[in-house]
């Protein structure tokens, strides 16, 4: 009969499971930025999450990612409120990036952070536009260029207005990629719908009509009366068929030149429905015959 080595009632001697299983050797630890994207907080490209404007200024941030998770102004399919989170989670690269086409490592050249989301709550268009305006204004005042993840296209009204406010007395032109002009006077009586932001910007004086340039228009909207308003206010546009005939590079070069014909800055607005719905089916208002992802 075996003899007990421990007295009755005593706990067994603790075992070193790390040493037993070979887990006690040194392993290199990685920063959050260099970890796989599925580990840790879901920020854009694993960038630091910095929401305080004072901290943005102290870090001398060049570019700040901003979420505008709002879609209460859509006229058809909702869901864009989940866009900022989905874009952040869709990233698969980690650490510093190298653009093969441009031959540049952007995160080595620019200080980029994720500045978080505007303070959105549902079912309140006026409040949401107000907090989007304030969020973009605070980021831009810090010296950073905001890259805004939407959200339905009504967010362009407060976002561009904030940039125009910060850049004054300089002026802002817009290059607007979209299947639709978004220049309606109202959406069923609502002045702040996703079909109206470009008219609001021009009427308010945030952007001059002649420096509002639209690329990729196609389909059946806007109606004749809205197009007449666009002509009267000097808007410029490039239909999808022009891109097909001349090529995207030539059209985009012209659009940038037109937007900067007088202004000091250019604001780029990209509605996902400018892309053909065969490649981007998640849009709320699909129009066939759009641009390719390339």
XYZ file of C-alpha atoms in Angstrom:
294
model
C 0.000 0.000 0.000
C 1.410 3.397 -1.074
C 2.274 5.866 1.586
C 0.829 9.390 1.419
C 3.487 12.082 1.118
C 1.098 14.781 2.335
C -0.519 14.814 5.746
C -4.244 14.077 5.861
C -6.337 17.132 4.852
C -3.435 18.979 3.213
C -3.843 20.505 -0.239
C -1.699 18.984 -3.008
C 1.423 20.883 -3.881
C 0.689 23.402 -6.703
C 2.040 22.365 -10.068
C 3.671 24.723 -12.564
C 1.450 24.131 -15.588
C 3.247 26.784 -17.646
C 6.549 24.963 -17.218
C 4.882 21.564 -17.592
C 3.374 22.515 -20.972
C 6.215 24.638 -22.313
C 4.286 27.911 -21.948
C 6.865 29.626 -19.787
C 9.292 30.629 -22.517
C 9.431 34.232 -23.716
C 7.108 35.221 -26.564
C 7.154 38.463 -28.504
C 4.143 40.669 -27.788
C 2.713 42.945 -30.477
C 1.132 46.356 -30.215
C -2.613 46.648 -30.844
C -1.800 48.278 -34.191
C 0.142 45.210 -35.352
C -2.239 42.547 -34.075
C -4.702 40.821 -36.433
C -7.802 42.930 -37.043
C -10.065 40.470 -35.205
C -8.182 41.070 -31.940
C -8.973 44.014 -29.712
C -11.106 47.102 -30.432
C -12.696 47.416 -33.870
C -11.198 50.723 -35.003
C -10.533 51.677 -38.586
C -7.395 49.811 -39.685
C -6.483 49.226 -36.007
C -5.697 52.930 -35.653
C -5.754 54.673 -32.251
C -9.242 55.677 -31.060
C -8.921 59.393 -30.260
C -12.191 61.299 -29.798
C -11.005 64.347 -27.828
C -10.392 67.350 -30.153
C -7.678 68.621 -27.814
C -5.848 65.299 -28.130
C -6.203 65.415 -31.929
C -4.576 68.820 -31.864
C -1.847 67.728 -29.449
C -0.975 64.755 -31.670
C -1.015 66.965 -34.766
C -3.279 64.494 -36.529
C -3.350 64.756 -40.324
C -6.400 62.582 -41.027
C -9.205 61.508 -38.694
C -11.743 58.800 -39.493
C -15.230 59.854 -38.328
C -18.384 57.756 -38.258
C -21.829 59.190 -39.002
C -24.067 56.153 -38.286
C -27.333 57.739 -39.377
C -29.996 56.656 -41.876
C -33.255 58.142 -40.603
C -33.513 60.281 -43.771
C -33.621 57.503 -46.367
C -36.480 57.209 -48.851
C -36.087 53.504 -49.628
C -33.973 50.756 -48.041
C -32.422 51.633 -44.642
C -29.363 50.093 -43.018
C -26.616 52.636 -43.698
C -26.518 53.408 -39.969
C -24.465 50.225 -39.677
C -22.004 51.449 -42.329
C -19.265 52.924 -40.112
C -19.077 49.789 -37.954
C -19.196 47.496 -40.993
C -16.389 49.402 -42.734
C -14.218 49.204 -39.631
C -14.881 45.489 -39.244
C -14.297 44.785 -42.939
C -10.656 45.822 -42.751
C -8.299 42.879 -43.009
C -4.939 44.631 -43.244
C -2.954 45.204 -40.094
C -0.069 47.453 -39.182
C 1.465 49.839 -41.668
C 0.246 49.613 -45.257
C 2.063 49.910 -48.558
C 0.158 51.104 -51.630
C 1.554 49.139 -54.543
C 0.000 51.494 -57.078
C 1.190 54.730 -55.457
C 4.420 53.481 -53.939
C 3.731 55.095 -50.574
C 3.158 53.903 -47.016
C 0.407 56.304 -45.918
C 0.643 55.624 -42.191
C 4.370 56.371 -42.302
C 3.718 59.719 -44.013
C 0.530 60.815 -42.243
C -0.644 60.703 -38.644
C -4.030 58.997 -38.887
C -6.464 58.119 -36.079
C -10.018 56.923 -35.657
C -11.919 59.806 -34.055
C -15.023 57.763 -33.308
C -18.647 58.475 -34.179
C -20.960 61.448 -33.965
C -23.261 61.216 -30.944
C -26.246 59.812 -32.862
C -29.559 58.646 -31.418
C -32.366 57.260 -33.596
C -35.476 58.991 -34.956
C -34.301 62.587 -34.608
C -33.031 64.047 -37.879
C -32.412 67.585 -36.624
C -30.380 66.435 -33.612
C -28.380 63.950 -35.656
C -27.444 66.544 -38.260
C -26.496 68.947 -35.470
C -24.142 66.508 -33.731
C -22.630 65.455 -37.086
C -21.965 69.122 -37.849
C -20.326 69.646 -34.446
C -18.239 66.470 -34.667
C -16.871 67.338 -38.116
C -16.303 70.968 -37.119
C -14.349 69.958 -34.009
C -12.193 67.512 -35.986
C -11.500 70.024 -38.765
C -10.704 72.793 -36.275
C -8.021 70.534 -34.773
C -6.192 70.653 -38.118
C -7.101 67.106 -39.185
C -8.831 66.262 -42.447
C -11.992 64.299 -41.614
C -12.841 61.168 -43.600
C -16.519 60.600 -42.867
C -18.075 57.127 -42.984
C -21.852 57.214 -43.488
C -24.670 56.956 -43.072
C -27.241 58.084 -45.620
C -26.319 60.934 -47.948
C -28.188 63.557 -45.947
C -25.093 63.688 -43.719
C -23.358 65.640 -46.499
C -25.348 68.756 -45.602
C -23.989 69.114 -42.035
C -20.584 67.685 -42.933
C -19.814 70.073 -45.795
C -21.326 72.969 -43.837
C -18.867 72.276 -41.018
C -15.925 72.271 -43.423
C -17.125 75.500 -45.040
C -17.402 77.081 -41.588
C -13.899 76.050 -40.537
C -12.238 76.964 -43.860
C -13.816 80.407 -44.140
C -12.911 82.890 -45.575
C -11.641 80.241 -47.980
C -14.244 78.513 -50.114
C -15.056 74.865 -50.803
C -15.931 73.051 -54.031
C -17.439 69.576 -54.203
C -16.851 66.564 -56.429
C -19.899 64.392 -55.897
C -19.900 60.786 -57.132
C -23.498 59.570 -57.280
C -26.112 57.938 -59.471
C -28.517 60.681 -58.327
C -28.124 64.438 -58.058
C -29.597 64.723 -54.509
C -30.821 68.221 -55.353
C -34.539 67.801 -54.584
C -36.307 70.592 -52.789
C -37.816 68.107 -50.344
C -38.531 64.431 -49.727
C -42.308 64.253 -49.136
C -42.167 67.606 -47.392
C -38.969 66.881 -45.459
C -36.222 69.397 -46.269
C -33.442 67.292 -44.708
C -33.948 64.000 -46.556
C -31.196 62.104 -48.320
C -32.388 63.433 -51.679
C -32.007 67.103 -50.674
C -28.559 67.833 -49.149
C -26.938 69.333 -52.237
C -29.725 71.886 -52.663
C -29.466 72.842 -48.982
C -25.711 73.384 -49.333
C -26.120 75.647 -52.356
C -29.092 77.584 -50.964
C -27.254 78.213 -47.684
C -24.156 79.501 -49.483
C -21.861 76.792 -48.140
C -20.953 75.873 -51.738
C -21.367 77.838 -54.956
C -23.488 76.085 -57.573
C -20.825 76.411 -60.256
C -18.343 74.571 -58.050
C -20.675 71.694 -57.366
C -19.664 68.956 -59.786
C -21.466 65.637 -60.073
C -19.986 62.473 -61.578
C -21.761 59.270 -62.599
C -25.384 60.457 -62.881
C -27.672 57.947 -64.598
C -31.117 56.402 -64.417
C -34.372 58.350 -64.027
C -33.786 60.921 -61.306
C -33.911 63.895 -60.951
C -37.063 65.013 -62.772
C -37.112 67.849 -65.307
C -38.036 70.554 -62.778
C -35.096 69.659 -60.533
C -32.707 69.584 -63.474
C -33.954 73.039 -64.467
C -33.081 74.276 -60.961
C -29.610 72.762 -61.315
C -29.066 74.572 -64.617
C -30.288 77.872 -63.178
C -27.794 77.572 -60.312
C -24.836 76.674 -62.500
C -24.232 73.111 -61.306
C -22.001 70.970 -63.499
C -22.287 67.242 -64.083
C -20.796 64.310 -65.967
C -23.200 61.524 -66.899
C -22.201 57.888 -66.669
C -22.160 57.658 -70.458
C -19.387 60.283 -70.529
C -17.282 58.098 -68.251
C -17.908 55.171 -70.607
C -16.921 57.211 -73.655
C -13.987 59.271 -72.303
C -12.765 57.150 -69.405
C -12.906 57.790 -65.666
C -9.460 59.417 -65.464
C -10.333 62.181 -67.936
C -13.723 62.854 -66.383
C -12.403 62.959 -62.811
C -9.603 65.339 -63.833
C -12.182 67.691 -65.334
C -14.431 67.414 -62.281
C -11.623 68.351 -59.889
C -10.644 71.324 -62.052
C -14.257 72.532 -62.144
C -14.722 72.146 -58.383
C -11.516 74.122 -57.755
C -12.348 76.824 -60.299
C -12.194 79.551 -57.657
C -12.429 77.641 -54.358
C -9.449 76.883 -52.149
C -10.498 73.401 -51.043
C -12.299 70.412 -52.500
C -14.674 68.087 -50.653
C -15.130 64.580 -52.055
C -18.546 62.976 -51.573
C -19.038 59.354 -52.608
C -22.458 57.740 -52.656
C -22.085 53.969 -52.903
C -24.793 53.806 -55.577
C -22.413 55.375 -58.096
C -20.946 51.856 -58.208
C -22.893 49.313 -60.249
C -25.255 47.398 -57.921
C -23.855 44.139 -59.251
C -20.735 45.046 -57.245
C -22.315 47.072 -54.429
C -25.816 45.658 -53.934
C -26.204 46.985 -50.402
C -27.200 50.483 -51.493
C -30.667 51.732 -50.653
C -31.373 53.033 -54.169
C -29.693 50.795 -56.786
C -29.326 51.991 -60.394
C -27.871 49.590 -62.993
C -25.082 50.578 -65.328
C -22.758 52.172 -62.773
C -19.031 52.499 -62.312
C -16.882 49.464 -61.630
C -14.972 49.094 -58.390
C -11.704 49.586 -60.252
